PDB file of C-alpha atoms and ligand atoms in Angstrom:
ATOM      1  CA  MET A   1      43.593  37.590 103.699  1.00  0.00           C
ATOM      2  CA  PRO A   2      44.831  33.943 104.360  1.00  0.00           C
ATOM      3  CA  PRO A   3      43.179  32.267 107.295  1.00  0.00           C
ATOM      4  CA  ARG A   4      45.298  32.550 110.519  1.00  0.00           C
ATOM      5  CA  SER A   5      46.987  29.282 111.536  1.00  0.00           C
ATOM      6  CA  ASP A   6      47.668  29.972 115.150  1.00  0.00           C
ATOM      7  CA  PRO A   7      45.926  27.709 117.636  1.00  0.00           C
ATOM      8  CA  VAL A   8      42.858  28.811 119.530  1.00  0.00           C
ATOM      9  CA  PRO A   9      44.310  31.198 122.362  1.00  0.00           C
ATOM     10  CA  GLY A  10      43.838  29.786 125.788  1.00  0.00           C
ATOM     11  CA  LYS A  11      44.059  26.170 124.558  1.00  0.00           C
ATOM     12  CA  SER A  12      47.983  26.226 124.314  1.00  0.00           C
ATOM     13  CA  SER A  13      50.466  27.892 126.440  1.00  0.00           C
ATOM     14  CA  LYS A  14      52.359  28.200 123.313  1.00  0.00           C
ATOM     15  CA  ALA A  15      49.801  30.339 121.548  1.00  0.00           C
ATOM     16  CA  PRO A  16      51.529  33.194 119.869  1.00  0.00           C
ATOM     17  CA  ILE A  17      50.356  36.833 121.008  1.00  0.00           C
ATOM     18  CA  ALA A  18      47.739  37.798 118.675  1.00  0.00           C
ATOM     19  CA  LYS A  19      48.158  41.347 117.129  1.00  0.00           C
ATOM     20  CA  THR A  20      45.311  43.451 118.288  1.00  0.00           C
ATOM     21  CA  GLN A  21      43.462  45.018 115.131  1.00  0.00           C
ATOM     22  CA  ILE A  22      42.070  48.464 115.784  1.00  0.00           C
ATOM     23  CA  LEU A  23      39.054  48.903 113.703  1.00  0.00           C
ATOM     24  CA  ARG A  24      37.395  52.387 113.198  1.00  0.00           C
ATOM     25  CA  THR A  25      35.158  51.906 110.065  1.00  0.00           C
ATOM     26  CA  LEU A  26      32.470  49.740 108.931  1.00  0.00           C
ATOM     27  CA  PRO A  27      34.354  48.387 105.943  1.00  0.00           C
ATOM     28  CA  ALA A  28      37.354  47.635 108.162  1.00  0.00           C
ATOM     29  CA  LEU A  29      35.223  45.808 110.536  1.00  0.00           C
ATOM     30  CA  ARG A  30      33.405  43.993 107.815  1.00  0.00           C
ATOM     31  CA  ARG A  31      36.684  42.903 106.213  1.00  0.00           C
ATOM     32  CA  TRP A  32      37.919  41.569 109.555  1.00  0.00           C
ATOM     33  CA  ARG A  33      34.701  39.701 110.309  1.00  0.00           C
ATOM     34  CA  ALA A  34      34.639  38.108 106.791  1.00  0.00           C
ATOM     35  CA  GLY A  35      38.255  36.846 107.352  1.00  0.00           C
ATOM     36  CA  LEU A  36      37.264  34.850 110.224  1.00  0.00           C
ATOM     37  CA  ARG A  37      35.818  31.944 108.305  1.00  0.00           C
ATOM     38  CA  GLY A  38      33.911  29.619 110.676  1.00  0.00           C
ATOM     39  CA  ARG A  39      35.804  30.643 113.882  1.00  0.00           C
ATOM     40  CA  SER A  40      33.564  31.456 116.858  1.00  0.00           C
ATOM     41  CA  VAL A  41      33.397  35.199 117.823  1.00  0.00           C
ATOM     42  CA  ALA A  42      32.662  36.837 121.119  1.00  0.00           C
ATOM     43  CA  LEU A  43      31.750  40.601 121.372  1.00  0.00           C
ATOM     44  CA  VAL A  44      32.427  42.459 124.535  1.00  0.00           C
ATOM     45  CA  PRO A  45      30.560  45.779 124.290  1.00  0.00           C
ATOM     46  CA  THR A  46      32.045  48.526 126.649  1.00  0.00           C
ATOM     47  CA  MET A  47      32.209  52.431 126.911  1.00  0.00           C
ATOM     48  CA  GLY A  48      35.965  52.189 127.713  1.00  0.00           C
ATOM     49  CA  ALA A  49      37.513  53.369 130.917  1.00  0.00           C
ATOM     50  CA  LEU A  50      38.135  49.680 131.456  1.00  0.00           C
ATOM     51  CA  HIS A  51      38.576  48.117 134.851  1.00  0.00           C
ATOM     52  CA  ASP A  52      38.772  44.614 136.121  1.00  0.00           C
ATOM     53  CA  GLY A  53      34.930  44.214 135.715  1.00  0.00           C
ATOM     54  CA  HIS A  54      35.290  44.813 131.910  1.00  0.00           C
ATOM     55  CA  LEU A  55      38.383  42.596 131.662  1.00  0.00           C
ATOM     56  CA  THR A  56      36.608  39.828 133.457  1.00  0.00           C
ATOM     57  CA  LEU A  57      34.008  39.832 130.663  1.00  0.00           C
ATOM     58  CA  VAL A  58      37.037  39.704 128.168  1.00  0.00           C
ATOM     59  CA  ARG A  59      38.535  36.798 129.924  1.00  0.00           C
ATOM     60  CA  TYR A  60      35.119  34.949 129.843  1.00  0.00           C
ATOM     61  CA  ALA A  61      34.937  35.676 126.236  1.00  0.00           C
ATOM     62  CA  ARG A  62      38.283  34.438 125.486  1.00  0.00           C
ATOM     63  CA  ARG A  63      37.618  31.060 127.134  1.00  0.00           C
ATOM     64  CA  LYS A  64      34.248  30.675 125.201  1.00  0.00           C
ATOM     65  CA  CYS A  65      35.398  31.656 121.634  1.00  0.00           C
ATOM     66  CA  ASP A  66      38.211  31.576 119.165  1.00  0.00           C
ATOM     67  CA  ARG A  67      38.103  35.300 118.449  1.00  0.00           C
ATOM     68  CA  VAL A  68      37.233  38.175 120.720  1.00  0.00           C
ATOM     69  CA  VAL A  69      36.317  41.723 119.671  1.00  0.00           C
ATOM     70  CA  VAL A  70      35.864  44.485 122.228  1.00  0.00           C
ATOM     71  CA  SER A  71      33.887  47.566 121.252  1.00  0.00           C
ATOM     72  CA  ILE A  72      34.590  50.761 122.942  1.00  0.00           C
ATOM     73  CA  PHE A  73      31.984  53.485 122.209  1.00  0.00           C
ATOM     74  CA  VAL A  74      30.662  56.169 124.483  1.00  0.00           C
ATOM     75  CA  ASN A  75      27.057  56.025 123.338  1.00  0.00           C
ATOM     76  CA  PRO A  76      25.497  59.491 123.404  1.00  0.00           C
ATOM     77  CA  THR A  77      21.980  58.304 123.028  1.00  0.00           C
ATOM     78  CA  GLN A  78      21.806  56.719 126.410  1.00  0.00           C
ATOM     79  CA  PHE A  79      22.815  59.835 128.121  1.00  0.00           C
ATOM     80  CA  ALA A  80      20.231  62.512 129.078  1.00  0.00           C
ATOM     81  CA  PRO A  81      21.377  66.098 128.457  1.00  0.00           C
ATOM     82  CA  HIS A  82      21.962  66.613 132.114  1.00  0.00           C
ATOM     83  CA  GLU A  83      24.109  63.459 132.511  1.00  0.00           C
ATOM     84  CA  ASP A  84      27.857  62.837 132.210  1.00  0.00           C
ATOM     85  CA  PHE A  85      28.352  62.165 128.526  1.00  0.00           C
ATOM     86  CA  GLY A  86      30.828  65.000 128.294  1.00  0.00           C
ATOM     87  CA  SER A  87      32.849  64.103 131.277  1.00  0.00           C
ATOM     88  CA  TYR A  88      32.553  60.336 131.070  1.00  0.00           C
ATOM     89  CA  PRO A  89      36.145  59.087 131.623  1.00  0.00           C
ATOM     90  CA  ARG A  90      37.991  58.322 128.288  1.00  0.00           C
ATOM     91  CA  THR A  91      41.203  56.323 128.907  1.00  0.00           C
ATOM     92  CA  TRP A  92      42.082  55.016 125.259  1.00  0.00           C
ATOM     93  CA  ASP A  93      45.800  54.339 125.921  1.00  0.00           C
ATOM     94  CA  ALA A  94      45.387  52.373 128.996  1.00  0.00           C
ATOM     95  CA  ASP A  95      42.293  50.524 127.582  1.00  0.00           C
ATOM     96  CA  LEU A  96      44.191  49.457 124.519  1.00  0.00           C
ATOM     97  CA  ALA A  97      47.334  48.143 126.566  1.00  0.00           C
ATOM     98  CA  ALA A  98      44.985  46.186 128.845  1.00  0.00           C
ATOM     99  CA  LEU A  99      43.130  44.618 125.858  1.00  0.00           C
ATOM    100  CA  LYS A 100      46.481  43.809 124.036  1.00  0.00           C
ATOM    101  CA  ALA A 101      47.783  42.148 127.312  1.00  0.00           C
ATOM    102  CA  LEU A 102      44.606  40.071 127.111  1.00  0.00           C
ATOM    103  CA  ASN A 103      45.288  38.917 123.588  1.00  0.00           C
ATOM    104  CA  VAL A 104      42.135  40.512 122.279  1.00  0.00           C
ATOM    105  CA  ASP A 105      41.877  40.135 118.523  1.00  0.00           C
ATOM    106  CA  ALA A 106      40.033  43.327 117.610  1.00  0.00           C
ATOM    107  CA  VAL A 107      38.889  46.579 119.109  1.00  0.00           C
ATOM    108  CA  TRP A 108      35.846  48.001 117.386  1.00  0.00           C
ATOM    109  CA  ALA A 109      36.090  51.834 118.041  1.00  0.00           C
ATOM    110  CA  PRO A 110      33.620  53.640 115.775  1.00  0.00           C
ATOM    111  CA  ASN A 111      33.076  57.414 116.114  1.00  0.00           C
ATOM    112  CA  VAL A 112      29.639  59.019 116.632  1.00  0.00           C
ATOM    113  CA  ALA A 113      29.243  59.854 113.007  1.00  0.00           C
ATOM    114  CA  THR A 114      29.807  56.263 112.048  1.00  0.00           C
ATOM    115  CA  MET A 115      27.214  54.837 114.436  1.00  0.00           C
ATOM    116  CA  TYR A 116      24.689  57.748 113.891  1.00  0.00           C
ATOM    117  CA  PRO A 117      25.274  59.343 110.522  1.00  0.00           C
ATOM    118  CA  GLU A 118      23.391  62.143 109.375  1.00  0.00           C
ATOM    119  CA  GLY A 119      19.753  61.212 108.847  1.00  0.00           C
ATOM    120  CA  PHE A 120      19.806  58.486 111.357  1.00  0.00           C
ATOM    121  CA  ALA A 121      16.230  57.863 112.288  1.00  0.00           C
ATOM    122  CA  THR A 122      15.512  54.487 113.775  1.00  0.00           C
ATOM    123  CA  LYS A 123      15.232  53.579 117.334  1.00  0.00           C
ATOM    124  CA  ILE A 124      14.344  50.492 119.338  1.00  0.00           C
ATOM    125  CA  ALA A 125      11.808  50.862 121.977  1.00  0.00           C
ATOM    126  CA  PRO A 126      12.158  47.968 124.556  1.00  0.00           C
ATOM    127  CA  GLY A 127       9.282  46.917 126.682  1.00  0.00           C
ATOM    128  CA  GLY A 128       8.912  44.181 129.318  1.00  0.00           C
ATOM    129  CA  PRO A 129      11.921  44.362 131.640  1.00  0.00           C
ATOM    130  CA  ALA A 130      12.879  47.832 130.240  1.00  0.00           C
ATOM    131  CA  LEU A 131       9.696  49.168 131.901  1.00  0.00           C
ATOM    132  CA  ALA A 132      10.025  47.576 135.315  1.00  0.00           C
ATOM    133  CA  GLY A 133      10.184  50.741 137.040  1.00  0.00           C
ATOM    134  CA  LEU A 134      13.791  50.492 138.147  1.00  0.00           C
ATOM    135  CA  GLU A 135      16.506  52.341 136.090  1.00  0.00           C
ATOM    136  CA  ASP A 136      13.782  53.356 133.526  1.00  0.00           C
ATOM    137  CA  LYS A 137      12.107  55.279 136.165  1.00  0.00           C
ATOM    138  CA  PHE A 138      14.838  57.514 136.718  1.00  0.00           C
ATOM    139  CA  ARG A 139      16.522  57.347 133.433  1.00  0.00           C
ATOM    140  CA  PRO A 140      13.582  57.190 130.903  1.00  0.00           C
ATOM    141  CA  HIS A 141      15.923  57.567 127.758  1.00  0.00           C
ATOM    142  CA  PHE A 142      18.479  54.821 128.801  1.00  0.00           C
ATOM    143  CA  PHE A 143      17.197  51.523 127.544  1.00  0.00           C
ATOM    144  CA  GLY A 144      16.098  52.963 124.247  1.00  0.00           C
ATOM    145  CA  GLY A 145      19.545  54.213 123.717  1.00  0.00           C
ATOM    146  CA  VAL A 146      21.151  50.942 125.094  1.00  0.00           C
ATOM    147  CA  CYS A 147      19.055  48.792 122.839  1.00  0.00           C
ATOM    148  CA  THR A 148      19.542  50.682 119.776  1.00  0.00           C
ATOM    149  CA  VAL A 149      23.409  50.730 120.054  1.00  0.00           C
ATOM    150  CA  VAL A 150      23.610  47.029 121.179  1.00  0.00           C
ATOM    151  CA  ALA A 151      21.451  45.897 118.384  1.00  0.00           C
ATOM    152  CA  LYS A 152      23.776  47.870 115.931  1.00  0.00           C
ATOM    153  CA  LEU A 153      26.766  46.271 117.462  1.00  0.00           C
ATOM    154  CA  LEU A 154      25.220  42.786 117.190  1.00  0.00           C
ATOM    155  CA  LEU A 155      24.315  43.385 113.516  1.00  0.00           C
ATOM    156  CA  GLN A 156      27.724  44.870 112.783  1.00  0.00           C
ATOM    157  CA  VAL A 157      29.886  42.255 114.440  1.00  0.00           C
ATOM    158  CA  GLN A 158      27.464  39.151 114.131  1.00  0.00           C
ATOM    159  CA  PRO A 159      29.054  37.510 117.221  1.00  0.00           C
ATOM    160  CA  ASP A 160      28.262  33.914 118.470  1.00  0.00           C
ATOM    161  CA  ILE A 161      28.143  35.279 122.015  1.00  0.00           C
ATOM    162  CA  ALA A 162      27.996  38.789 123.684  1.00  0.00           C
ATOM    163  CA  THR A 163      28.931  39.281 127.184  1.00  0.00           C
ATOM    164  CA  PHE A 164      27.066  41.647 129.642  1.00  0.00           C
ATOM    165  CA  GLY A 165      27.781  42.220 133.406  1.00  0.00           C
ATOM    166  CA  GLU A 166      25.306  41.367 135.975  1.00  0.00           C
ATOM    167  CA  LYS A 167      26.376  44.534 137.598  1.00  0.00           C
ATOM    168  CA  ASP A 168      23.841  46.258 135.252  1.00  0.00           C
ATOM    169  CA  TYR A 169      21.389  43.691 135.923  1.00  0.00           C
ATOM    170  CA  GLN A 170      18.261  45.163 134.445  1.00  0.00           C
ATOM    171  CA  GLN A 171      20.277  46.063 131.227  1.00  0.00           C
ATOM    172  CA  LEU A 172      21.356  42.350 131.181  1.00  0.00           C
ATOM    173  CA  LYS A 173      17.544  41.211 131.230  1.00  0.00           C
ATOM    174  CA  VAL A 174      16.582  44.027 128.766  1.00  0.00           C
ATOM    175  CA  VAL A 175      19.289  43.055 126.180  1.00  0.00           C
ATOM    176  CA  THR A 176      18.505  39.468 126.567  1.00  0.00           C
ATOM    177  CA  ALA A 177      14.894  39.993 125.787  1.00  0.00           C
ATOM    178  CA  MET A 178      15.756  42.169 122.786  1.00  0.00           C
ATOM    179  CA  ALA A 179      17.988  39.511 121.289  1.00  0.00           C
ATOM    180  CA  ARG A 180      15.375  36.897 121.901  1.00  0.00           C
ATOM    181  CA  ASP A 181      12.439  39.063 120.359  1.00  0.00           C
ATOM    182  CA  LEU A 182      14.385  40.263 117.395  1.00  0.00           C
ATOM    183  CA  ASP A 183      15.628  36.724 116.561  1.00  0.00           C
ATOM    184  CA  ILE A 184      19.205  37.820 116.827  1.00  0.00           C
ATOM    185  CA  ALA A 185      21.371  34.843 116.635  1.00  0.00           C
ATOM    186  CA  THR A 186      23.807  35.884 119.462  1.00  0.00           C
ATOM    187  CA  ARG A 187      23.816  34.164 122.756  1.00  0.00           C
ATOM    188  CA  ILE A 188      23.703  36.920 125.507  1.00  0.00           C
ATOM    189  CA  ALA A 189      26.047  35.826 128.273  1.00  0.00           C
ATOM    190  CA  GLY A 190      25.735  37.237 131.801  1.00  0.00           C
ATOM    191  CA  VAL A 191      28.907  37.465 133.953  1.00  0.00           C
ATOM    192  CA  PRO A 192      28.910  37.917 137.723  1.00  0.00           C
ATOM    193  CA  THR A 193      29.788  41.320 139.194  1.00  0.00           C
ATOM    194  CA  VAL A 194      33.529  42.004 139.975  1.00  0.00           C
ATOM    195  CA  ARG A 195      34.011  43.934 143.193  1.00  0.00           C
ATOM    196  CA  GLU A 196      36.739  45.881 145.010  1.00  0.00           C
ATOM    197  CA  LYS A 197      38.109  44.318 148.256  1.00  0.00           C
ATOM    198  CA  ASP A 198      35.479  46.128 150.452  1.00  0.00           C
ATOM    199  CA  GLY A 199      32.551  44.870 148.107  1.00  0.00           C
ATOM    200  CA  LEU A 200      31.957  48.128 146.041  1.00  0.00           C
ATOM    201  CA  ALA A 201      31.081  46.978 142.505  1.00  0.00           C
ATOM    202  CA  MET A 202      33.715  48.065 140.064  1.00  0.00           C
ATOM    203  CA  SER A 203      32.386  50.974 137.877  1.00  0.00           C
ATOM    204  CA  SER A 204      34.048  53.571 135.542  1.00  0.00           C
ATOM    205  CA  ARG A 205      32.015  55.969 137.506  1.00  0.00           C
ATOM    206  CA  ASN A 206      33.773  55.122 140.824  1.00  0.00           C
ATOM    207  CA  ALA A 207      36.620  57.495 139.568  1.00  0.00           C
ATOM    208  CA  TYR A 208      34.255  60.377 140.411  1.00  0.00           C
ATOM    209  CA  LEU A 209      34.188  59.608 144.038  1.00  0.00           C
ATOM    210  CA  SER A 210      36.087  61.655 146.630  1.00  0.00           C
ATOM    211  CA  PRO A 211      37.982  59.700 149.195  1.00  0.00           C
ATOM    212  CA  GLU A 212      35.220  60.306 151.726  1.00  0.00           C
ATOM    213  CA  GLU A 213      32.521  59.275 149.269  1.00  0.00           C
ATOM    214  CA  ARG A 214      34.637  56.243 148.185  1.00  0.00           C
ATOM    215  CA  ALA A 215      34.976  55.075 151.849  1.00  0.00           C
ATOM    216  CA  ALA A 216      31.214  55.470 152.403  1.00  0.00           C
ATOM    217  CA  ALA A 217      30.353  53.745 149.132  1.00  0.00           C
ATOM    218  CA  SER A 218      31.067  50.179 150.471  1.00  0.00           C
ATOM    219  CA  THR A 219      27.916  50.556 152.665  1.00  0.00           C
ATOM    220  CA  LEU A 220      25.896  49.779 149.487  1.00  0.00           C
ATOM    221  CA  HIS A 221      27.162  46.343 149.095  1.00  0.00           C
ATOM    222  CA  ARG A 222      27.027  45.729 152.941  1.00  0.00           C
ATOM    223  CA  MET A 223      23.443  46.685 153.093  1.00  0.00           C
ATOM    224  CA  LEU A 224      22.621  44.463 150.144  1.00  0.00           C
ATOM    225  CA  LYS A 225      24.187  41.504 151.959  1.00  0.00           C
ATOM    226  CA  ALA A 226      22.389  42.135 155.192  1.00  0.00           C
ATOM    227  CA  CYS A 227      19.017  42.560 153.513  1.00  0.00           C
ATOM    228  CA  ALA A 228      19.501  39.331 151.542  1.00  0.00           C
ATOM    229  CA  ILE A 229      20.297  37.495 154.829  1.00  0.00           C
ATOM    230  CA  ARG A 230      17.082  38.847 156.419  1.00  0.00           C
ATOM    231  CA  LEU A 231      14.960  37.930 153.569  1.00  0.00           C
ATOM    232  CA  LYS A 232      16.261  34.304 153.474  1.00  0.00           C
ATOM    233  CA  LYS A 233      15.167  34.149 157.155  1.00  0.00           C
ATOM    234  CA  ALA A 234      11.783  35.246 155.758  1.00  0.00           C
ATOM    235  CA  GLU A 235      11.656  38.508 157.493  1.00  0.00           C
ATOM    236  CA  PRO A 236       9.177  40.963 155.929  1.00  0.00           C
ATOM    237  CA  VAL A 237      10.253  42.344 152.639  1.00  0.00           C
ATOM    238  CA  ALA A 238       8.852  45.915 153.115  1.00  0.00           C
ATOM    239  CA  GLN A 239      10.407  46.341 156.494  1.00  0.00           C
ATOM    240  CA  THR A 240      13.722  45.029 155.456  1.00  0.00           C
ATOM    241  CA  LEU A 241      13.931  47.426 152.476  1.00  0.00           C
ATOM    242  CA  ILE A 242      12.949  50.472 154.635  1.00  0.00           C
ATOM    243  CA  GLU A 243      15.521  49.715 157.101  1.00  0.00           C
ATOM    244  CA  GLY A 244      18.203  48.982 154.331  1.00  0.00           C
ATOM    245  CA  GLU A 245      17.332  52.385 152.759  1.00  0.00           C
ATOM    246  CA  ALA A 246      17.625  54.039 156.113  1.00  0.00           C
ATOM    247  CA  GLU A 247      21.213  52.457 156.612  1.00  0.00           C
ATOM    248  CA  ILE A 248      22.465  53.714 153.291  1.00  0.00           C
ATOM    249  CA  GLU A 249      21.005  57.148 153.850  1.00  0.00           C
ATOM    250  CA  GLN A 250      22.772  57.318 157.108  1.00  0.00           C
ATOM    251  CA  ALA A 251      26.065  56.656 155.190  1.00  0.00           C
ATOM    252  CA  GLY A 252      25.280  59.801 153.020  1.00  0.00           C
ATOM    253  CA  PHE A 253      23.407  58.258 150.014  1.00  0.00           C
ATOM    254  CA  ALA A 254      20.220  59.724 148.530  1.00  0.00           C
ATOM    255  CA  VAL A 255      18.331  56.595 147.506  1.00  0.00           C
ATOM    256  CA  ASP A 256      16.520  56.336 144.138  1.00  0.00           C
ATOM    257  CA  TYR A 257      15.301  52.813 144.743  1.00  0.00           C
ATOM    258  CA  LEU A 258      15.967  49.726 146.808  1.00  0.00           C
ATOM    259  CA  GLU A 259      13.817  46.857 145.566  1.00  0.00           C
ATOM    260  CA  ALA A 260      13.316  43.214 145.724  1.00  0.00           C
ATOM    261  CA  ARG A 261      12.248  41.763 142.390  1.00  0.00           C
ATOM    262  CA  HIS A 262      11.801  38.510 140.601  1.00  0.00           C
ATOM    263  CA  ALA A 263      15.190  37.562 139.295  1.00  0.00           C
ATOM    264  CA  GLU A 264      14.078  36.730 135.793  1.00  0.00           C
ATOM    265  CA  THR A 265      11.013  38.862 135.079  1.00  0.00           C
ATOM    266  CA  LEU A 266      11.824  41.846 137.474  1.00  0.00           C
ATOM    267  CA  ALA A 267       8.353  41.679 138.589  1.00  0.00           C
ATOM    268  CA  ARG A 268       7.456  42.943 142.026  1.00  0.00           C
ATOM    269  CA  ILE A 269       7.478  40.332 144.782  1.00  0.00           C
ATOM    270  CA  ALA A 270       5.440  40.245 147.979  1.00  0.00           C
ATOM    271  CA  SER A 271       7.412  37.532 149.687  1.00  0.00           C
ATOM    272  CA  ILE A 272      10.559  35.502 149.101  1.00  0.00           C
ATOM    273  CA  LYS A 273       8.270  32.555 148.106  1.00  0.00           C
ATOM    274  CA  ASP A 274       7.627  34.462 145.000  1.00  0.00           C
ATOM    275  CA  GLY A 275      11.328  34.274 143.897  1.00  0.00           C
ATOM    276  CA  PRO A 276      14.039  33.641 142.903  1.00  0.00           C
ATOM    277  CA  VAL A 277      14.626  37.109 144.269  1.00  0.00           C
ATOM    278  CA  ARG A 278      17.166  39.739 143.223  1.00  0.00           C
ATOM    279  CA  LEU A 279      17.934  42.935 145.349  1.00  0.00           C
ATOM    280  CA  LEU A 280      18.537  45.976 143.310  1.00  0.00           C
ATOM    281  CA  VAL A 281      19.661  49.522 144.426  1.00  0.00           C
ATOM    282  CA  ALA A 282      20.498  52.753 142.825  1.00  0.00           C
ATOM    283  CA  ALA A 283      21.666  55.735 144.977  1.00  0.00           C
ATOM    284  CA  LYS A 284      23.600  58.984 144.789  1.00  0.00           C
ATOM    285  CA  ILE A 285      26.445  59.930 146.893  1.00  0.00           C
ATOM    286  CA  GLY A 286      27.558  63.552 146.153  1.00  0.00           C
ATOM    287  CA  ARG A 287      27.155  63.958 142.427  1.00  0.00           C
ATOM    288  CA  THR A 288      27.819  60.152 141.700  1.00  0.00           C
ATOM    289  CA  ARG A 289      24.973  57.779 140.964  1.00  0.00           C
ATOM    290  CA  LEU A 290      25.894  54.148 141.790  1.00  0.00           C
ATOM    291  CA  ILE A 291      23.923  51.016 141.018  1.00  0.00           C
ATOM    292  CA  ASP A 292      24.255  47.511 142.545  1.00  0.00           C
ATOM    293  CA  ASN A 293      22.353  44.173 142.927  1.00  0.00           C
ATOM    294  CA  ILE A 294      22.615  40.740 144.319  1.00  0.00           C
ATOM    295  CA  ALA A 295      20.880  37.482 144.346  1.00  0.00           C
ATOM    296  CA  VAL A 296      18.903  36.556 147.440  1.00  0.00           C
TER     297      VAL A 296
HETATM  298  P1  AMP B 301      30.146  49.996 130.566  1.00  0.00           P
HETATM  299  O1  AMP B 301      31.548  50.229 129.958  1.00  0.00           O
HETATM  300  O2  AMP B 301      29.943  50.502 131.888  1.00  0.00           O
HETATM  301  O3  AMP B 301      29.032  50.225 129.705  1.00  0.00           O
HETATM  302  O4  AMP B 301      30.156  48.310 130.864  1.00  0.00           O
HETATM  303  C1  AMP B 301      30.466  47.510 129.805  1.00  0.00           C
HETATM  304  C2  AMP B 301      30.038  46.068 130.244  1.00  0.00           C
HETATM  305  O5  AMP B 301      30.780  45.836 131.518  1.00  0.00           O
HETATM  306  C3  AMP B 301      28.619  46.041 130.781  1.00  0.00           C
HETATM  307  O6  AMP B 301      28.123  44.701 130.244  1.00  0.00           O
HETATM  308  C4  AMP B 301      28.679  46.018 132.179  1.00  0.00           C
HETATM  309  O7  AMP B 301      27.621  45.358 132.877  1.00  0.00           O
HETATM  310  C5  AMP B 301      29.934  45.368 132.320  1.00  0.00           C
HETATM  311  N1  AMP B 301      30.540  45.756 133.856  1.00  0.00           N
HETATM  312  C6  AMP B 301      30.683  46.949 134.325  1.00  0.00           C
HETATM  313  N2  AMP B 301      31.120  46.878 135.616  1.00  0.00           N
HETATM  314  C7  AMP B 301      31.180  45.605 135.845  1.00  0.00           C
HETATM  315  C8  AMP B 301      31.674  44.882 136.969  1.00  0.00           C
HETATM  316  N3  AMP B 301      31.909  45.473 138.211  1.00  0.00           N
HETATM  317  N4  AMP B 301      31.517  43.494 137.005  1.00  0.00           N
HETATM  318  C9  AMP B 301      31.149  42.912 135.982  1.00  0.00           C
HETATM  319  N5  AMP B 301      30.718  43.398 134.737  1.00  0.00           N
HETATM  320  C10 AMP B 301      30.780  44.766 134.689  1.00  0.00           C
END
């Protein structure tokens, strides 16, 4: 395939609209990748059901690299049997239209048999931030599944950068540690959380919320902000968190955790002086489990 002669998208308003390639097999992906010859490549891994949070990662990737590939793969190995793999929202047509509108160069959309062919027997077992006692405590299978699929995606695509949302803060730290520990030559770039007008972090799972649950869900971010203000005023950590939990329970949430952790190591902190501090929460409203976090 001859090298493309169009200018780097985003650098010129006259940049022609790139044709978005849909890649479904490893040979097709490898052919596409081999044709890029020295262009910088950004990968945006997703599970589809795209919203503006995902699209912000794509815009970031577009600014940083010559070529952008978005992966869409609902990864079965990061769901426990009782979780929502079967019902996870799948909105392929809308996803593709949104990615084409953003001038994405390729969509990598393998099926389960391509990612996990018969006889697949290798798993990554992350430590460090993956054992911080946050998401891992409630979803013990999760980070093993995430790391295995992300490692595969990074090896398949060989991107210069890969973008991950701060929305999934522990995941961002786990993937960053994995890339460092395994000498994967991709820069892991964290992108700030995109929120609805009332502060609720955008999430594909927000689609599960009833109108009443959706109205109550904004309490999560309000509570995080209020706790952050109290901690900045050096109010005691334990008392602040107990009262924060009570506030969201009042709004109808069942809390898995609300914790103040070191923003880099995710280690427990006794006081704000042990920071930089990140507040992280996971809570269920009805059948929907939501997570969120902010910097203090
Ligand atoms: P998912 O499809 O939920 O696996 O998410 C794919 C990527 O989008 C992950 O890196 C997420 O952290 C990121 N992401 C999801 N929601 C948001 C959001 N509201 N703001 C920023 N990034 C997000």
